[in-house]
PDB file of C-alpha atoms in Angstrom:
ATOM      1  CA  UNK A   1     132.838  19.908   5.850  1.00 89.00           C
ATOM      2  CA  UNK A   2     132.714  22.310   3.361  1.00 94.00           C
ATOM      3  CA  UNK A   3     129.667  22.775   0.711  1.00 95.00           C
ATOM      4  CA  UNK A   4     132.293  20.978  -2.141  1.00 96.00           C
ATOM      5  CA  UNK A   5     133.349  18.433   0.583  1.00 96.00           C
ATOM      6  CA  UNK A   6     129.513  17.317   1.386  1.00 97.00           C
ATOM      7  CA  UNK A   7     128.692  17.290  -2.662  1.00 97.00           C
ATOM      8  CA  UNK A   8     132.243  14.819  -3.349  1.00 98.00           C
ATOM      9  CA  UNK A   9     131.496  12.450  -0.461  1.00 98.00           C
ATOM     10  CA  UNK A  10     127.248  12.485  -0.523  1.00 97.00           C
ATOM     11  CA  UNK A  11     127.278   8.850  -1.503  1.00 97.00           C
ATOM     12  CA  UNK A  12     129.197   8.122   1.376  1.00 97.00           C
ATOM     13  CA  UNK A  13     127.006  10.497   3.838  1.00 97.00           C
ATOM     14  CA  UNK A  14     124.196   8.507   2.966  1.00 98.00           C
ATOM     15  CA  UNK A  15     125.533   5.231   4.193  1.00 98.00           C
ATOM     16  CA  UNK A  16     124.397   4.591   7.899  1.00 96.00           C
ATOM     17  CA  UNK A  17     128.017   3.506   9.278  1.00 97.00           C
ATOM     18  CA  UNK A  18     129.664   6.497   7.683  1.00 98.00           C
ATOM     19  CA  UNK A  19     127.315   9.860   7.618  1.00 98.00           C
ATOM     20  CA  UNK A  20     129.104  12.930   8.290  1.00 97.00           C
ATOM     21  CA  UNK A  21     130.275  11.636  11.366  1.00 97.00           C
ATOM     22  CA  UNK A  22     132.602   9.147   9.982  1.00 98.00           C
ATOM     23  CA  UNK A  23     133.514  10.669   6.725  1.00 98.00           C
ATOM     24  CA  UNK A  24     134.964  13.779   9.450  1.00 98.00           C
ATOM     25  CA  UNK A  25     136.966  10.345  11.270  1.00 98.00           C
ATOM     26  CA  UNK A  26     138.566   9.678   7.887  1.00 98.00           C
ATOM     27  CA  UNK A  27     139.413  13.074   7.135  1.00 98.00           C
ATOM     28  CA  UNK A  28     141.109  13.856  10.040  1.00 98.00           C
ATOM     29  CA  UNK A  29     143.064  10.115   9.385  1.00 98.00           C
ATOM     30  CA  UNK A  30     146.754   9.516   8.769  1.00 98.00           C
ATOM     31  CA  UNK A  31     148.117   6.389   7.871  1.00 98.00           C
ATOM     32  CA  UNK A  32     151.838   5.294   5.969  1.00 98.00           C
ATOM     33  CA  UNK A  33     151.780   3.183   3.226  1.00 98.00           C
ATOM     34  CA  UNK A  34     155.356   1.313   2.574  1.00 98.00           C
ATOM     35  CA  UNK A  35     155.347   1.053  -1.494  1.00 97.00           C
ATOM     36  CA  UNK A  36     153.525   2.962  -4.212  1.00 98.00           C
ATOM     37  CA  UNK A  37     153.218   0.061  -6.305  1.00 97.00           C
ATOM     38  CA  UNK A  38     150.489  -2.521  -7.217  1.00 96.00           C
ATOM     39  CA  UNK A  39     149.139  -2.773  -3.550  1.00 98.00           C
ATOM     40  CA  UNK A  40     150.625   0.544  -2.145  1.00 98.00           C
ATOM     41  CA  UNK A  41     149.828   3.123  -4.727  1.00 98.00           C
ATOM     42  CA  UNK A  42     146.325   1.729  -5.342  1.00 98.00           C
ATOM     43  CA  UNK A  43     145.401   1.494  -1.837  1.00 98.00           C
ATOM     44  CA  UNK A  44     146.736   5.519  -1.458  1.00 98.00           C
ATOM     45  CA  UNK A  45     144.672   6.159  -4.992  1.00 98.00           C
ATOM     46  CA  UNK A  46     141.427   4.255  -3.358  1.00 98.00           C
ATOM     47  CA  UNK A  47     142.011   5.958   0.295  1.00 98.00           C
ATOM     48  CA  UNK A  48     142.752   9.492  -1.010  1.00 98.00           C
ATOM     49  CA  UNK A  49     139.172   8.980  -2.890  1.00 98.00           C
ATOM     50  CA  UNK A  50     137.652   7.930   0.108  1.00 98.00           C
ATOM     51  CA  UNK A  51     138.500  11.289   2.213  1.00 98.00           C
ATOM     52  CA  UNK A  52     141.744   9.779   4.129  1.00 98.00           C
ATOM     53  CA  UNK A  53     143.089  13.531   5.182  1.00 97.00           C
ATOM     54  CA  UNK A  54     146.629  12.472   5.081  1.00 98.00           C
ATOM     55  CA  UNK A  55     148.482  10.224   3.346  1.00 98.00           C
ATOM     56  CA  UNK A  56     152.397   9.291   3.920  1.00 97.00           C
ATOM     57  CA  UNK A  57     154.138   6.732   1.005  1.00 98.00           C
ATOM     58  CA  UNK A  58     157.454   5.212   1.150  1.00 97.00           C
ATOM     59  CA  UNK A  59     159.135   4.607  -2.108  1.00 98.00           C
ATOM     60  CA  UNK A  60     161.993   5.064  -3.616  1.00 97.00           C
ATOM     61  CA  UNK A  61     161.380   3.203  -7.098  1.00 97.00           C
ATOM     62  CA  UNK A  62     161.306   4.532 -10.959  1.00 98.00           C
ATOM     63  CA  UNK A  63     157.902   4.027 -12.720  1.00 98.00           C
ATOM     64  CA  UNK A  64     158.877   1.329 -15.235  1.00 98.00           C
ATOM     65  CA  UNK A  65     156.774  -0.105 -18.803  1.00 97.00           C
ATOM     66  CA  UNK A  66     157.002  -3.317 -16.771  1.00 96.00           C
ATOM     67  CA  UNK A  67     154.692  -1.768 -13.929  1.00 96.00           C
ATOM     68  CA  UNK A  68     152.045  -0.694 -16.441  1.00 96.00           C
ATOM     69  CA  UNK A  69     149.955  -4.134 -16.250  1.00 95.00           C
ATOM     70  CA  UNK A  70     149.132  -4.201 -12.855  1.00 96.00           C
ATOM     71  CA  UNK A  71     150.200  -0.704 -11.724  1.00 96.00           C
ATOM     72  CA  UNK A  72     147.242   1.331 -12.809  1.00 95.00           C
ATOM     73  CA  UNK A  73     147.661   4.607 -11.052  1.00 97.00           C
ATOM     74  CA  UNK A  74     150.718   5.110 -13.437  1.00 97.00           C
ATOM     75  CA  UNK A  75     150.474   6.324 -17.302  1.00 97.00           C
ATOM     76  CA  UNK A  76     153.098   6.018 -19.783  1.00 98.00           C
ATOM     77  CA  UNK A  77     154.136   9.676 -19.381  1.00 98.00           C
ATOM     78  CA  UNK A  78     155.100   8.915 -15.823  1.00 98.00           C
ATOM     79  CA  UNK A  79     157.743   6.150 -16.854  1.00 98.00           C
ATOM     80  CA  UNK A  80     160.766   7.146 -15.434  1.00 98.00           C
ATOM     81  CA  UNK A  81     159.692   9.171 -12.822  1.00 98.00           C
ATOM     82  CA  UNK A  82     159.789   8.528  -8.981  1.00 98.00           C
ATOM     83  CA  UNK A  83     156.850   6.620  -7.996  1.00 98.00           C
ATOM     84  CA  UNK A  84     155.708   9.067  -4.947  1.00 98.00           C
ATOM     85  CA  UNK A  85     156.312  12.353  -7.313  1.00 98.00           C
ATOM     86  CA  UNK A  86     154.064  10.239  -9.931  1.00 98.00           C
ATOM     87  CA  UNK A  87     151.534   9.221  -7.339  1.00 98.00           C
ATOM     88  CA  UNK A  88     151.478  12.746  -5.966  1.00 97.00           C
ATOM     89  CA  UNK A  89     150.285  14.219  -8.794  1.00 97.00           C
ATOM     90  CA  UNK A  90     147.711  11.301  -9.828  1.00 97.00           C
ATOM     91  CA  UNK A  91     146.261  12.054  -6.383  1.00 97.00           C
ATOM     92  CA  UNK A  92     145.952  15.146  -6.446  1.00 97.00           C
ATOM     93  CA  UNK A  93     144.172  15.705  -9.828  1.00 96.00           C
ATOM     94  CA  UNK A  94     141.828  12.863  -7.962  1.00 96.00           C
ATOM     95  CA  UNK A  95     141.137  14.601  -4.493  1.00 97.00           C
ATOM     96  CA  UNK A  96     142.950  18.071  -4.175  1.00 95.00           C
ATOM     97  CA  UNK A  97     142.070  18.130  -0.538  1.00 91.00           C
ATOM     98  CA  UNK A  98     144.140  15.444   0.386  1.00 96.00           C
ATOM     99  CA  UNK A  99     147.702  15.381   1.663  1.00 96.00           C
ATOM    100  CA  UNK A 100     150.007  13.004   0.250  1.00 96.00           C
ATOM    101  CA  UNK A 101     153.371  13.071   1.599  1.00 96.00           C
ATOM    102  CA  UNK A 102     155.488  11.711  -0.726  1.00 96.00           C
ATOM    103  CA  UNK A 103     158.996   9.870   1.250  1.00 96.00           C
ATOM    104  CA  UNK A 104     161.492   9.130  -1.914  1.00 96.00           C
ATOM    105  CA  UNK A 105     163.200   6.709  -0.094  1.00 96.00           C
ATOM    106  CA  UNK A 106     162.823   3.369   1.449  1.00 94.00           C
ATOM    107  CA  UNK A 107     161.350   2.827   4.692  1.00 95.00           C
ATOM    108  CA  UNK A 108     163.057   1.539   7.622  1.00 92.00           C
ATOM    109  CA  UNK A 109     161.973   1.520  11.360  1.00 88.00           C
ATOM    110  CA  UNK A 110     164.575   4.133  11.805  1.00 85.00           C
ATOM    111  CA  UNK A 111     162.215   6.301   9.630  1.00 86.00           C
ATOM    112  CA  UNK A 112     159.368   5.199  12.479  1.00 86.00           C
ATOM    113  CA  UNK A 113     155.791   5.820  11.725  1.00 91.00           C
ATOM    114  CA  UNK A 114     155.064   8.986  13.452  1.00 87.00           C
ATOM    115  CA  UNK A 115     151.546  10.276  13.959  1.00 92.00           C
ATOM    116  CA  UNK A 116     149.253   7.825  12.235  1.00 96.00           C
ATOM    117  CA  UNK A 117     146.510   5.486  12.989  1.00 96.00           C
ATOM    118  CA  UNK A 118     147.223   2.830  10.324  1.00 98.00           C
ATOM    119  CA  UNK A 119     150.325   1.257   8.796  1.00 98.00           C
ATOM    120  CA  UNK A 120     149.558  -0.569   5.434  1.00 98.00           C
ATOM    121  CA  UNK A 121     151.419  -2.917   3.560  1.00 98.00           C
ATOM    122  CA  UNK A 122     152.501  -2.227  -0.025  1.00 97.00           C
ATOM    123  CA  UNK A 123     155.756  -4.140  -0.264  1.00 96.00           C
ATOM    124  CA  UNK A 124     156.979  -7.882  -1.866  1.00 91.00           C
ATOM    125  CA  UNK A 125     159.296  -8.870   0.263  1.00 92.00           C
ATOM    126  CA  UNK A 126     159.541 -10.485   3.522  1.00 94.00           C
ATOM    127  CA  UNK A 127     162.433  -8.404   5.188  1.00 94.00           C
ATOM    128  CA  UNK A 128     160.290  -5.254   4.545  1.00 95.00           C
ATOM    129  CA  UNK A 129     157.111  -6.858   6.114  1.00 96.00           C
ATOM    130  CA  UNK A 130     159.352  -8.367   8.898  1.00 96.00           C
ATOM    131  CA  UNK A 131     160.544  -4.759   9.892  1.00 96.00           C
ATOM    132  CA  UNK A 132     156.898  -3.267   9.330  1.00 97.00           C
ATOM    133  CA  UNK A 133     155.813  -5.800  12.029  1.00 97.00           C
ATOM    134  CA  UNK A 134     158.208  -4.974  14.516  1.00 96.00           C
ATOM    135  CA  UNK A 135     157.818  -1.430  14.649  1.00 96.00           C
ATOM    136  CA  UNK A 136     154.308  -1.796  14.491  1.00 96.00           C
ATOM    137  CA  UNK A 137     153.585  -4.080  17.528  1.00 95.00           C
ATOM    138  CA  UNK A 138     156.210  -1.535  19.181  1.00 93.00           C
ATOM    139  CA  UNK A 139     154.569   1.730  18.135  1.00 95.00           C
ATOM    140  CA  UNK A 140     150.252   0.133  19.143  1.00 95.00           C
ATOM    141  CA  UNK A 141     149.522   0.803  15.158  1.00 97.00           C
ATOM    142  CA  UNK A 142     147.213  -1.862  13.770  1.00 98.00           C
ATOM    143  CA  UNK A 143     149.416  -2.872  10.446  1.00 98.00           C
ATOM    144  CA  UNK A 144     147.287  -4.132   7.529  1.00 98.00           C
ATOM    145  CA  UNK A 145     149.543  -6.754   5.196  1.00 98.00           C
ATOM    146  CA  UNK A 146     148.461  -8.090   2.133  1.00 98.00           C
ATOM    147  CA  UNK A 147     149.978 -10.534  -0.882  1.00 96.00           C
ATOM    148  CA  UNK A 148     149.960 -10.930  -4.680  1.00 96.00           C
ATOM    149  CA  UNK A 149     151.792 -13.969  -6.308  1.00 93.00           C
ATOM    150  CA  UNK A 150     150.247 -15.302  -9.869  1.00 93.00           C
ATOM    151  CA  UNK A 151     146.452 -15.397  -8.957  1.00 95.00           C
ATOM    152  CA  UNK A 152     146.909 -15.832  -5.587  1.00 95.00           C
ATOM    153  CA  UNK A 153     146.005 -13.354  -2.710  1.00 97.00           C
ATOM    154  CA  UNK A 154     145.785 -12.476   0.818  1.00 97.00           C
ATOM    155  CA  UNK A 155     145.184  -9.779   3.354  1.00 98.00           C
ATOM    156  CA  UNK A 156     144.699  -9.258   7.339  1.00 98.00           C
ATOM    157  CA  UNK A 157     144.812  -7.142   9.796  1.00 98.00           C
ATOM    158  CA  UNK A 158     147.409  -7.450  12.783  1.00 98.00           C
ATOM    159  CA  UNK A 159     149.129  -6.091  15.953  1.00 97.00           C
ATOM    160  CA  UNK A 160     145.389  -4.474  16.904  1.00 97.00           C
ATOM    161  CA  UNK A 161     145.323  -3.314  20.395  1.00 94.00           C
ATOM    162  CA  UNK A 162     142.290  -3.439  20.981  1.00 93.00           C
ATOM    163  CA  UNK A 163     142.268  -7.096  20.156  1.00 94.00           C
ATOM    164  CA  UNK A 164     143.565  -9.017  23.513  1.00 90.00           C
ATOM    165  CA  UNK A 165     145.922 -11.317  22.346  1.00 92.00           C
ATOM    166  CA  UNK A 166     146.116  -9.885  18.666  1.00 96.00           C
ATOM    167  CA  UNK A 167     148.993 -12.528  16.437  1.00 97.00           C
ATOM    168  CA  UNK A 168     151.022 -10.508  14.557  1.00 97.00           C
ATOM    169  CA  UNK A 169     152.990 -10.679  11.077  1.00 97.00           C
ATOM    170  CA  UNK A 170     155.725 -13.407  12.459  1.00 96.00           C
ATOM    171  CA  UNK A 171     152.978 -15.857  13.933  1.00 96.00           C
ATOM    172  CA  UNK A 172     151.812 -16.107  10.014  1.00 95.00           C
ATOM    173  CA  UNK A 173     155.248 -16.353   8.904  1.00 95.00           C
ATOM    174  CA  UNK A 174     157.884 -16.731  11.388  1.00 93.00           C
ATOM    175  CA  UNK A 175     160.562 -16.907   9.747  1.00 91.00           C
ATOM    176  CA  UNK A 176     161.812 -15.990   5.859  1.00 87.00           C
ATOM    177  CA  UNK A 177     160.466 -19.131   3.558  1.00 83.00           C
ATOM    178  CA  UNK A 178     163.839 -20.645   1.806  1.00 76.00           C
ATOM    179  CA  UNK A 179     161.876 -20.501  -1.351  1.00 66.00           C
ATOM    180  CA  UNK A 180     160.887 -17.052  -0.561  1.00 56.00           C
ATOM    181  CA  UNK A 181     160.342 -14.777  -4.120  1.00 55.00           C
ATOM    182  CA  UNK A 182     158.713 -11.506  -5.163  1.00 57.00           C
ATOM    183  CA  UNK A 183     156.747 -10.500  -8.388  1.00 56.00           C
ATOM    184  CA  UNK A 184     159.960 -10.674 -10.394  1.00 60.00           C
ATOM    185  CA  UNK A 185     160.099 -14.530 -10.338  1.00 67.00           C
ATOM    186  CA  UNK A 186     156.782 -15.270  -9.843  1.00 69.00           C
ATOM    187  CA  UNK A 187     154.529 -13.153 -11.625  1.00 84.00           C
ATOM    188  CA  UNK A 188     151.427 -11.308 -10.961  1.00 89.00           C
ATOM    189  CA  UNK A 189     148.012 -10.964 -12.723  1.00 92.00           C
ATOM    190  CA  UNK A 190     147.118  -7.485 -12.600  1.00 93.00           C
ATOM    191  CA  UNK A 191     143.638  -7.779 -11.795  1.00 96.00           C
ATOM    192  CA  UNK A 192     143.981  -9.624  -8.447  1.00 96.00           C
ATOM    193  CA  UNK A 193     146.845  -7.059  -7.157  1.00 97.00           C
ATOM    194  CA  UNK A 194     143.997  -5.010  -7.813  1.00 97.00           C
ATOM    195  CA  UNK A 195     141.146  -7.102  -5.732  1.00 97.00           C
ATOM    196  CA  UNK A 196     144.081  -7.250  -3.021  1.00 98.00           C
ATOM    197  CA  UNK A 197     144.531  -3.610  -2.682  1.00 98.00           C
ATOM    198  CA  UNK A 198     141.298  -2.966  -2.770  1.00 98.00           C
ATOM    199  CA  UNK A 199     140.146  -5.769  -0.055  1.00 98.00           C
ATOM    200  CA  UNK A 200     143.196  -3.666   2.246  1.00 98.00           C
ATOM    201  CA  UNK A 201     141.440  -0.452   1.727  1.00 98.00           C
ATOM    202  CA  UNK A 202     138.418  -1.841   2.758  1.00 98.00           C
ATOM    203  CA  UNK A 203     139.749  -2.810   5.879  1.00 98.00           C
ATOM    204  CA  UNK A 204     141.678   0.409   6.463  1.00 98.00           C
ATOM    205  CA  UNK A 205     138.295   2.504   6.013  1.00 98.00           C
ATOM    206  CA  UNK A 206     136.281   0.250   8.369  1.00 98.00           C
ATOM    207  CA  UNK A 207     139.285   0.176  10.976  1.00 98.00           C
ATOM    208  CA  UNK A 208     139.680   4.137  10.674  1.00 98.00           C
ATOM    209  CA  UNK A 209     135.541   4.423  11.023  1.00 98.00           C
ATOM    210  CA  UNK A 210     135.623   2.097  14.124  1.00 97.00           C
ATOM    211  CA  UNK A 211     133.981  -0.750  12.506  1.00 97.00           C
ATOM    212  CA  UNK A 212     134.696  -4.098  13.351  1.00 96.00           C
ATOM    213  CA  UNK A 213     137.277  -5.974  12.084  1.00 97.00           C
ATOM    214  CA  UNK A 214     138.646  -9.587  12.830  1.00 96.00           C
ATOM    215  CA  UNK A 215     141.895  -9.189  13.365  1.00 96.00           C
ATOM    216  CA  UNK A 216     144.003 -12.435  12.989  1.00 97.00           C
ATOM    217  CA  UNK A 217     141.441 -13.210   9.954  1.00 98.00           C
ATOM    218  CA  UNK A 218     143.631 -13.889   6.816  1.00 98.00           C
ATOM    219  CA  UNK A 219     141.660 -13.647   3.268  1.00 98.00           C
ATOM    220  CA  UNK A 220     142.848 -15.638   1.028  1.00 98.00           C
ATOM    221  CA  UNK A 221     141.340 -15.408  -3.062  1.00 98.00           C
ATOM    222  CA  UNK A 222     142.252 -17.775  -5.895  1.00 97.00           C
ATOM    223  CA  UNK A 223     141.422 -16.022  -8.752  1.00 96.00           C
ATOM    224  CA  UNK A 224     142.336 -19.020 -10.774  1.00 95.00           C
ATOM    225  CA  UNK A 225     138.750 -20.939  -8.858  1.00 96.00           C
ATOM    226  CA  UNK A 226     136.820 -17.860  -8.109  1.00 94.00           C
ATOM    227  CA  UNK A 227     137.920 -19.452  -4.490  1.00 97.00           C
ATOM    228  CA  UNK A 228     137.639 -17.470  -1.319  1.00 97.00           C
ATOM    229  CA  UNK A 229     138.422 -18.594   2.584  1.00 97.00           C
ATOM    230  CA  UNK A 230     139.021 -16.411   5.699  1.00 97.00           C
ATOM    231  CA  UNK A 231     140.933 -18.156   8.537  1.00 97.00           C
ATOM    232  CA  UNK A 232     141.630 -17.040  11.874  1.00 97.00           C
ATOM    233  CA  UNK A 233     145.140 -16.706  12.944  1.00 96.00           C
ATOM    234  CA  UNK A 234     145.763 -17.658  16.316  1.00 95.00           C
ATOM    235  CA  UNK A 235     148.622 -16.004  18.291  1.00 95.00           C
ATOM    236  CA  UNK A 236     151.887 -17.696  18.455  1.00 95.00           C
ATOM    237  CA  UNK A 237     153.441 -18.365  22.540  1.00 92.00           C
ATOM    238  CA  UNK A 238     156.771 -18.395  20.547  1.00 92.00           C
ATOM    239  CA  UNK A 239     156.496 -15.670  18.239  1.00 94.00           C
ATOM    240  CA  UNK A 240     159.736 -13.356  18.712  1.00 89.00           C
ATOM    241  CA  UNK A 241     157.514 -10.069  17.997  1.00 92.00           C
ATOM    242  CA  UNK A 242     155.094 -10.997  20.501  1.00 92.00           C
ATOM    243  CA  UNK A 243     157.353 -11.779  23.214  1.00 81.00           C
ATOM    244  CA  UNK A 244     159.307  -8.639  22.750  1.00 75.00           C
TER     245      UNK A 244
END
């Protein structure tokens, strides 16, 4: 690490399970994030801070007033912009020795997930999560999924290979709920998209330093009750990505 490198990231040097051991681990990272919204571009904005070298986000979405609320890596300047462009530059004036690759499109297993040690979850829909899952138990990448609806929230950690007998994304939800909606019907507090993102990143930098992890172990916050579980997911004998 350089001198500027060691003065940025001393708090982090002087934590046992990092040191300059693991804070080299996450700056030689790469992980994708799908979405640069609420979950996705906070959880690049919190990772990039943390030293994650490199940085690939999938979006292909205008910065909207509407986003403002809960979508706090955006200013009002950036309305109208794309979201990775936006992003980019918020990152950048954050941690300059990060690389964010920006991907102004949507992603699709076709775009596969190259090089990287995490895929994250920044999406609201199922189909998106669905495809994330596949390619994921295909590729060996541990995929990190997470949930905002109202004050509800969730996050785990799936498809780990390390784990024998890991679930993945379709033993939690095997199929597409028929009363299946995204933020647009239901709504979203701001602050617990925030809490979500956050819990994700938490679990990206402790996966990334070799930490353990419980994978299968869904968090689940009502903000509404100050309410917190964790239940373990078993894996499912029937489960299509599994089997495959």
């Amino acid at each position: 690490m350089t001198p500027e490198q060691v003065e940025r990231y001393k708090r982090h040097l002087l934590v046992k399970e990092i040191g300059g051991p693991g804070q080299n681990k996450l700056l030689n990272a790469a992980i994708t994030i799908v979405g640069a919204g609420a979950l996705g571009g906070q959880m690049a904005l919190s990772l990039a801070a943390a030293g994650v070298g490199t940085i690939h986000v999938f979006d292909d979405d205008l910065v909207e007033l509407s986003n403002l609320h809960r979508q706090t890596h955006f200013s009002m300047s950036d309305i109208g912009r794309l979201k990775t462009d936006a992003l980019a530059d918020r990152i950048h004036a954050v941690n300059p020795d990060i690389q964010l690759i920006g991907h102004s499109e949507r992603w699709t297993q076709a775009a596969g997930l190259g090089e990287v040690s995490l895929l994250l979850d920044g999406t609201d829909n199922f189909e998106s999560r669905f495809e994330m899952n596949a390619a994921s138990r295909k590729a060996g990448v541990p995929f990190v999924t997470g949930a905002v609806a109202g004050w509800q929230g969730q996050a785990m950690l799936v498809n780990d290979p390390k784990t024998p007998s890991c679930p993945c994304y379709r033993c939690f939800v095997p199929g597409i709920p028929t009363r299946a909606g995204d933020c647009n019907d239901l709504g979203t507090l701001g602050m617990i998209t925030t809490m979500v993102a956050q819990y994700m990143s938490l679990i990206a930098v402790k996966y990334l330093l070799g930490l353990p992890v419980k994978a299968g172990e869904i968090w689940i916050l009502d903000g509404l009750t100050n309410r917190q579980r964790h239940i373990l997911l078993p894996q499912d004998p029937d489960c299509p990505d599994c089997k495959s």
